[in-house]
Amino acid sequence: MTILYRDPMFQRHLTGRHPESPARLAAIDRRLTERGLIDKCGKGEIRKATREELARLHGGAYVDEVRELATGGGGRIENDTVVSPESFDIACHAAGTAMAAVDAVLTGTDSTALVLARPPGHHALPNSAMGFCLFNNVALAAEHALRVHDLDRVLIVDWDVHHGNGTQDVFYQREDVTFFSAHRSPFYPGTGSVDETGSGRGLGHTFNLPVRFGITRREYLARFEQSLRDAAAKCSPQLVLISAGFDAHQRDPIGSLGLDTEDFGTLTTLLQSIANEYCGGRLVSLLEGGYDVEALADSVALHLETLLGQWVLFPEP
Ligand SMILES: [Zn+2]
C-alpha cells in the first residue's frame, strides 16, 4: 500500500494570479477521488517541521524572514515567490510532512509514500526562497533520514522539468546524498550542466542530465534510465526520494519537454525497480511542479496508480 499525504491546508498557500496555485491540488484531489484512488491508500498524518528541523538546512534568519513576511500580511519574497498570511505555517507543514513520510516508510510496513503538499521545494536555498519554493522539502526529508534513522546513503531523483538547484547546492559536497536531476536545458534556473558532478567528498555524487527541448519521448526515457542507473549504482541507496514535478508534460504552460501522461507511469515503474533493487522498495515521492492542472491531475493519478500496483515483499535487508 502507498501512504498518501494530503490536506486542505495546502490549498491555503495563496499566490494570486500565479501558475503555482491552489487549483493544482484541487484538480489532483478531484481526479484521485474520481478514480477511487484515495481509499486504496493508507492515510498519512501531516505534521509541522520544528524550527530545529528546518535549521538542519536553513539559516535561522531566513526562517524568521519567511515567518515575519507571512505574519505581516505576506508579499513577494523574491521575484517569482509569493508568501501569503498562512504560508509560513503551511510551508512548515509541507516540510514536516515530507519528514513524516520518511518516518513512515522507514519504520512501518508500507514501503511507498506520496506527499501532495505545496509550496514546492527543490529550488529553495539554505538562505533564500527561489522559484515558487520556500523550504527545501526533499532536502530536509533526506537530511531527516540520515540523522534520525541513521541511514548512510539516500538517492534523490528529480524529474521536474527545471533543475533542482537548491537540492544540488545543499548536498554538492557530500557523499551521503546522491542527487540525480533530468531537466530541460537551456532553461530556468540555468544550472545543472553535465559537468556539475559534486566537489570534495561529494565528487561523483551529483548526476545531471540536461536535455534540449525537442528530444523525443523515447530518447528522453532511454537517457533517463541509463543515467539514473549509473547514479543508483554509485549511491547504493537505502532510501529513494523523488522530486516529482510534472511540468515536463507536453501540455505544461511554463515547462514542457514533450512528455505524455503515460511517461510518468514509465518513470514511476523505473523508480520502483531501482528502489526494489537497492532498498526493499522504499520510495517517498514529493510533489514539485506541474502547471496545467488537468495534465497534472492525470499524471499524478497515474503516478499513484503505478505506485499502488507494485507489491513489494517486505522487509529486507
Ligand atoms: Zn518545475
CSV table of C-alpha atoms and ligand atoms in Angstrom, one decimal:
chain,number,residue,atom,x,y,z
A,1,MET,CA,0.0,0.0,0.0
A,2,THR,CA,1.1,3.6,-0.6
A,3,ILE,CA,0.7,6.1,2.2
A,4,LEU,CA,-0.9,9.3,0.8
A,5,TYR,CA,-0.5,12.7,2.5
A,6,ARG,CA,-2.9,15.3,1.5
A,7,ASP,CA,-4.7,18.1,3.4
A,8,PRO,CA,-6.9,21.1,2.6
A,9,MET,CA,-4.4,23.2,4.4
A,10,PHE,CA,-2.0,23.0,1.5
A,11,GLN,CA,-4.6,24.9,-0.7
A,12,ARG,CA,-4.4,27.9,1.7
A,13,HIS,CA,-1.0,28.9,0.5
A,14,LEU,CA,-2.4,31.7,-1.6
A,15,THR,CA,-0.4,33.0,-4.5
A,16,GLY,CA,-2.9,35.2,-6.5
A,17,ARG,CA,-2.6,35.0,-10.3
A,18,HIS,CA,0.3,32.6,-10.3
A,19,PRO,CA,0.9,29.2,-12.0
A,20,GLU,CA,1.7,27.6,-8.6
A,21,SER,CA,-1.8,27.9,-7.3
A,22,PRO,CA,-4.2,26.1,-5.0
A,23,ALA,CA,-6.1,24.9,-8.1
A,24,ARG,CA,-3.3,22.4,-8.7
A,25,LEU,CA,-4.1,20.4,-5.6
A,26,ALA,CA,-7.8,20.8,-6.1
A,27,ALA,CA,-7.6,19.3,-9.5
A,28,ILE,CA,-5.4,16.4,-8.2
A,29,ASP,CA,-7.9,15.8,-5.4
A,30,ARG,CA,-10.8,15.6,-7.8
A,31,ARG,CA,-9.0,13.2,-10.1
A,32,LEU,CA,-7.8,10.9,-7.3
A,33,THR,CA,-11.4,10.9,-5.9
A,34,GLU,CA,-12.9,10.1,-9.4
A,35,ARG,CA,-10.6,7.2,-9.9
A,36,GLY,CA,-11.2,5.8,-6.4
A,37,LEU,CA,-7.5,6.0,-5.5
A,38,ILE,CA,-7.7,7.8,-2.2
A,39,ASP,CA,-9.4,4.8,-0.5
A,40,LYS,CA,-6.8,2.5,-1.8
A,41,CYS,CA,-4.1,4.3,0.0
A,42,GLY,CA,-3.0,4.5,3.6
A,43,LYS,CA,-3.9,7.8,5.2
A,44,GLY,CA,-0.8,9.8,6.2
A,45,GLU,CA,-0.9,12.3,9.0
A,46,ILE,CA,0.5,15.7,8.1
A,47,ARG,CA,2.8,17.4,10.7
A,48,LYS,CA,4.7,20.6,11.1
A,49,ALA,CA,8.5,20.8,10.9
A,50,THR,CA,10.1,22.2,14.0
A,51,ARG,CA,12.4,25.2,13.9
A,52,GLU,CA,15.2,22.8,14.8
A,53,GLU,CA,14.4,20.5,11.9
A,54,LEU,CA,14.4,23.5,9.5
A,55,ALA,CA,17.7,24.6,10.9
A,56,ARG,CA,19.3,21.4,9.8
A,57,LEU,CA,19.5,23.1,6.4
A,58,HIS,CA,18.0,26.6,6.6
A,59,GLY,CA,19.5,29.6,8.3
A,60,GLY,CA,17.6,30.9,11.3
A,61,ALA,CA,17.5,34.5,9.9
A,62,TYR,CA,15.9,33.2,6.7
A,63,VAL,CA,13.3,31.2,8.6
A,64,ASP,CA,12.5,34.3,10.5
A,65,GLU,CA,12.2,36.3,7.3
A,66,VAL,CA,9.6,34.0,5.9
A,67,ARG,CA,7.6,33.9,9.2
A,68,GLU,CA,7.7,37.7,9.6
A,69,LEU,CA,6.6,38.3,6.0
A,70,ALA,CA,3.7,36.0,6.4
A,71,THR,CA,2.6,37.3,9.8
A,72,GLY,CA,2.9,40.9,8.4
A,73,GLY,CA,0.3,40.0,5.7
A,74,GLY,CA,2.5,38.5,3.1
A,75,GLY,CA,4.0,39.6,-0.2
A,76,ARG,CA,6.7,38.6,-2.7
A,77,ILE,CA,9.8,37.3,-1.0
A,78,GLU,CA,11.6,37.2,-4.3
A,79,ASN,CA,10.6,37.8,-8.0
A,80,ASP,CA,8.7,34.5,-8.5
A,81,THR,CA,7.7,33.5,-5.0
A,82,VAL,CA,4.7,34.7,-3.1
A,83,VAL,CA,4.1,34.4,0.7
A,84,SER,CA,0.5,34.7,2.0
A,85,PRO,CA,-0.5,35.1,5.6
A,86,GLU,CA,-0.6,31.4,6.3
A,87,SER,CA,2.3,30.5,4.1
A,88,PHE,CA,4.9,30.1,6.8
A,89,ASP,CA,2.8,27.6,8.8
A,90,ILE,CA,1.8,25.8,5.6
A,91,ALA,CA,5.4,25.6,4.4
A,92,CYS,CA,6.4,24.2,7.8
A,93,HIS,CA,3.8,21.6,7.3
A,94,ALA,CA,5.0,20.7,3.8
A,95,ALA,CA,8.5,20.2,5.1
A,96,GLY,CA,7.3,18.3,8.2
A,97,THR,CA,5.0,16.1,6.2
A,98,ALA,CA,7.9,15.1,3.9
A,99,MET,CA,9.8,14.0,7.1
A,100,ALA,CA,6.7,12.2,8.4
A,101,ALA,CA,6.6,10.2,5.1
A,102,VAL,CA,10.2,9.3,5.5
A,103,ASP,CA,9.4,8.1,9.1
A,104,ALA,CA,6.5,6.0,7.9
A,105,VAL,CA,8.4,4.3,5.1
A,106,LEU,CA,11.4,3.6,7.2
A,107,THR,CA,9.6,2.3,10.2
A,108,GLY,CA,6.3,1.0,9.0
A,109,THR,CA,5.0,-1.8,6.8
A,110,ASP,CA,4.3,0.3,3.8
A,111,SER,CA,7.2,0.9,1.5
A,112,THR,CA,5.9,3.8,-0.6
A,113,ALA,CA,4.5,7.3,0.2
A,114,LEU,CA,3.3,10.2,-1.9
A,115,VAL,CA,3.1,13.7,-0.4
A,116,LEU,CA,0.8,16.2,-2.1
A,117,ALA,CA,1.8,19.4,-0.5
A,118,ARG,CA,2.7,22.9,-1.5
A,119,PRO,CA,4.7,25.1,-1.7
A,120,PRO,CA,7.2,23.0,-3.7
A,121,GLY,CA,10.8,22.9,-2.5
A,122,HIS,CA,13.6,22.0,-4.9
A,123,HIS,CA,14.7,25.5,-5.8
A,124,ALA,CA,14.8,26.7,-2.2
A,125,LEU,CA,18.3,27.6,-1.0
A,126,PRO,CA,19.5,27.4,2.6
A,127,ASN,CA,19.1,31.2,3.0
A,128,SER,CA,16.7,32.3,0.3
A,129,ALA,CA,13.4,31.5,-1.4
A,130,MET,CA,13.5,30.8,-5.1
A,131,GLY,CA,11.3,29.7,-7.9
A,132,PHE,CA,8.0,29.2,-6.0
A,133,CYS,CA,9.8,27.4,-3.2
A,134,LEU,CA,10.2,28.4,0.4
A,135,PHE,CA,11.8,25.4,2.3
A,136,ASN,CA,13.5,22.6,0.5
A,137,ASN,CA,11.2,19.7,1.4
A,138,VAL,CA,13.1,16.9,-0.4
A,139,ALA,CA,16.5,18.0,1.0
A,140,LEU,CA,15.0,18.2,4.5
A,141,ALA,CA,13.5,14.8,4.1
A,142,ALA,CA,16.9,13.3,3.0
A,143,GLU,CA,18.6,15.0,6.0
A,144,HIS,CA,16.0,13.6,8.3
A,145,ALA,CA,16.5,10.1,7.0
A,146,LEU,CA,20.3,10.4,7.6
A,147,ARG,CA,20.1,12.0,11.1
A,148,VAL,CA,17.1,10.4,12.7
A,149,HIS,CA,17.2,7.0,11.1
A,150,ASP,CA,20.9,6.7,10.8
A,151,LEU,CA,20.9,6.0,7.1
A,152,ASP,CA,24.2,6.5,5.3
A,153,ARG,CA,23.1,6.8,1.7
A,154,VAL,CA,20.0,8.4,0.2
A,155,LEU,CA,19.2,8.9,-3.5
A,156,ILE,CA,17.2,11.9,-4.7
A,157,VAL,CA,15.7,11.7,-8.2
A,158,ASP,CA,14.4,15.0,-9.6
A,159,TRP,CA,12.3,14.7,-12.7
A,160,ASP,CA,10.8,18.1,-12.6
A,161,VAL,CA,11.4,19.9,-15.9
A,162,HIS,CA,13.5,22.5,-14.0
A,163,HIS,CA,16.9,21.7,-12.5
A,164,GLY,CA,16.7,21.2,-8.7
A,165,ASN,CA,19.4,23.7,-8.0
A,166,GLY,CA,18.5,24.1,-4.3
A,167,THR,CA,18.8,20.4,-3.6
A,168,GLN,CA,22.0,20.2,-5.6
A,169,ASP,CA,23.6,23.0,-3.6
A,170,VAL,CA,22.7,21.5,-0.3
A,171,PHE,CA,24.4,18.2,-1.0
A,172,TYR,CA,27.0,19.2,-3.6
A,173,GLN,CA,30.0,18.5,-1.3
A,174,ARG,CA,28.5,15.5,0.4
A,175,GLU,CA,28.7,11.7,-0.3
A,176,ASP,CA,25.7,10.7,1.8
A,177,VAL,CA,23.1,12.1,-0.6
A,178,THR,CA,23.4,11.4,-4.3
A,179,PHE,CA,21.4,13.8,-6.5
A,180,PHE,CA,20.1,13.0,-9.9
A,181,SER,CA,18.3,15.6,-12.0
A,182,ALA,CA,16.9,15.4,-15.5
A,183,HIS,CA,15.8,18.8,-16.8
A,184,ARG,CA,15.3,21.0,-19.8
A,185,SER,CA,18.3,23.0,-20.8
A,186,PRO,CA,18.9,25.8,-21.5
A,187,PHE,CA,16.1,26.8,-19.2
A,188,TYR,CA,15.4,28.2,-15.7
A,189,PRO,CA,17.3,28.3,-13.4
A,190,GLY,CA,20.3,27.9,-15.7
A,191,THR,CA,22.2,25.3,-13.6
A,192,GLY,CA,22.6,21.6,-14.0
A,193,SER,CA,25.2,21.1,-16.7
A,194,VAL,CA,26.7,17.6,-17.1
A,195,ASP,CA,30.0,18.8,-15.6
A,196,GLU,CA,28.4,19.7,-12.3
A,197,THR,CA,29.2,16.4,-10.6
A,198,GLY,CA,29.9,17.4,-7.0
A,199,SER,CA,33.0,18.5,-5.2
A,200,GLY,CA,35.2,17.4,-2.3
A,201,ARG,CA,33.8,14.3,-0.7
A,202,GLY,CA,30.7,14.7,-2.9
A,203,LEU,CA,32.6,14.4,-6.1
A,204,GLY,CA,30.8,12.0,-8.4
A,205,HIS,CA,27.6,12.1,-6.3
A,206,THR,CA,25.7,14.7,-8.4
A,207,PHE,CA,24.3,13.5,-11.8
A,208,ASN,CA,22.9,16.0,-14.2
A,209,LEU,CA,21.0,15.1,-17.3
A,210,PRO,CA,20.2,18.3,-19.2
A,211,VAL,CA,18.1,17.7,-22.3
A,212,ARG,CA,17.1,20.0,-25.1
A,213,PHE,CA,13.5,20.9,-26.0
A,214,GLY,CA,12.5,18.7,-28.9
A,215,ILE,CA,14.0,15.5,-27.6
A,216,THR,CA,11.8,12.5,-28.4
A,217,ARG,CA,10.0,10.8,-25.6
A,218,ARG,CA,11.7,7.6,-26.3
A,219,GLU,CA,15.2,9.2,-26.2
A,220,TYR,CA,14.3,11.1,-23.0
A,221,LEU,CA,13.3,7.9,-21.3
A,222,ALA,CA,16.3,5.9,-22.5
A,223,ARG,CA,18.8,8.5,-21.4
A,224,PHE,CA,17.0,9.0,-18.1
A,225,GLU,CA,17.2,5.3,-17.3
A,226,GLN,CA,20.8,4.9,-18.3
A,227,SER,CA,21.9,7.9,-16.3
A,228,LEU,CA,19.7,7.1,-13.3
A,229,ARG,CA,21.1,3.5,-13.2
A,230,ASP,CA,24.6,5.0,-13.0
A,231,ALA,CA,23.6,7.3,-10.1
A,232,ALA,CA,21.9,4.4,-8.3
A,233,ALA,CA,25.0,2.2,-8.7
A,234,LYS,CA,27.2,5.0,-7.3
A,235,CYS,CA,24.9,5.5,-4.3
A,236,SER,CA,23.5,2.1,-3.5
A,237,PRO,CA,20.7,3.9,-1.8
A,238,GLN,CA,18.9,2.8,1.4
A,239,LEU,CA,16.0,5.1,0.5
A,240,VAL,CA,14.9,6.8,-2.7
A,241,LEU,CA,13.2,10.2,-2.7
A,242,ILE,CA,11.5,11.7,-5.8
A,243,SER,CA,11.2,15.4,-6.5
A,244,ALA,CA,8.1,14.6,-8.6
A,245,GLY,CA,7.4,17.6,-10.8
A,246,PHE,CA,5.0,17.0,-13.7
A,247,ASP,CA,5.9,20.1,-15.7
A,248,ALA,CA,7.8,18.2,-18.4
A,249,HIS,CA,4.4,17.2,-19.7
A,250,GLN,CA,3.7,18.4,-23.3
A,251,ARG,CA,0.7,20.5,-22.1
A,252,ASP,CA,2.5,22.3,-19.4
A,253,PRO,CA,2.4,26.1,-20.0
A,254,ILE,CA,5.7,27.0,-18.4
A,255,GLY,CA,7.8,23.8,-18.7
A,256,SER,CA,7.3,21.0,-21.2
A,257,LEU,CA,9.7,18.5,-22.6
A,258,GLY,CA,7.1,16.9,-24.7
A,259,LEU,CA,6.3,14.1,-22.3
A,260,ASP,CA,2.9,12.5,-22.3
A,261,THR,CA,0.9,11.4,-19.2
A,262,GLU,CA,1.9,7.8,-19.7
A,263,ASP,CA,5.6,8.6,-19.5
A,264,PHE,CA,5.1,9.4,-15.8
A,265,GLY,CA,3.9,5.8,-15.4
A,266,THR,CA,7.1,4.6,-17.1
A,267,LEU,CA,9.3,6.8,-14.9
A,268,THR,CA,7.5,5.6,-11.8
A,269,THR,CA,8.0,2.0,-12.7
A,270,LEU,CA,11.7,2.7,-13.3
A,271,LEU,CA,12.0,4.3,-9.9
A,272,GLN,CA,10.2,1.3,-8.3
A,273,SER,CA,12.7,-1.1,-9.9
A,274,ILE,CA,15.6,0.9,-8.6
A,275,ALA,CA,14.0,1.1,-5.1
A,276,ASN,CA,13.3,-2.7,-5.2
A,277,GLU,CA,16.8,-3.5,-6.3
A,278,TYR,CA,18.6,-1.5,-3.6
A,279,CYS,CA,16.3,-0.8,-0.7
A,280,GLY,CA,13.3,-3.0,-0.3
A,281,GLY,CA,11.2,-0.7,-2.5
A,282,ARG,CA,11.4,2.2,0.0
A,283,LEU,CA,10.3,5.2,-2.0
A,284,VAL,CA,9.0,8.6,-0.9
A,285,SER,CA,7.6,10.9,-3.6
A,286,LEU,CA,7.1,14.6,-3.1
A,287,LEU,CA,5.1,16.9,-5.4
A,288,GLU,CA,7.1,19.7,-7.0
A,289,GLY,CA,5.9,21.5,-10.2
A,290,GLY,CA,3.2,20.9,-12.9
A,291,TYR,CA,1.1,23.8,-14.0
A,292,ASP,CA,-1.5,22.6,-16.5
A,293,VAL,CA,-3.9,21.5,-13.7
A,294,GLU,CA,-5.6,18.8,-15.8
A,295,ALA,CA,-2.4,17.3,-17.2
A,296,LEU,CA,-1.0,17.5,-13.7
A,297,ALA,CA,-4.0,15.7,-12.2
A,298,ASP,CA,-3.8,12.9,-14.9
A,299,SER,CA,-0.1,12.5,-14.3
A,300,VAL,CA,-0.3,12.3,-10.5
A,301,ALA,CA,-3.1,9.8,-10.8
A,302,LEU,CA,-1.1,7.6,-13.0
A,303,HIS,CA,2.0,8.0,-10.7
A,304,LEU,CA,-0.1,6.9,-7.7
A,305,GLU,CA,-1.8,4.1,-9.6
A,306,THR,CA,1.6,2.8,-10.6
A,307,LEU,CA,2.9,3.1,-7.0
A,308,LEU,CA,-0.1,1.2,-5.8
A,309,GLY,CA,0.2,-1.6,-8.4
A,310,GLN,CA,3.6,-2.6,-7.2
A,311,TRP,CA,3.6,-5.2,-4.4
A,312,VAL,CA,6.9,-5.5,-2.7
A,313,LEU,CA,7.9,-8.3,-0.4
A,314,PHE,CA,8.9,-6.7,2.8
A,315,PRO,CA,11.1,-6.4,4.8
A,316,GLU,CA,14.7,-6.6,3.9
A,317,PRO,CA,17.7,-6.3,4.0
B,1,ZN,ZN,9.5,22.8,-12.3
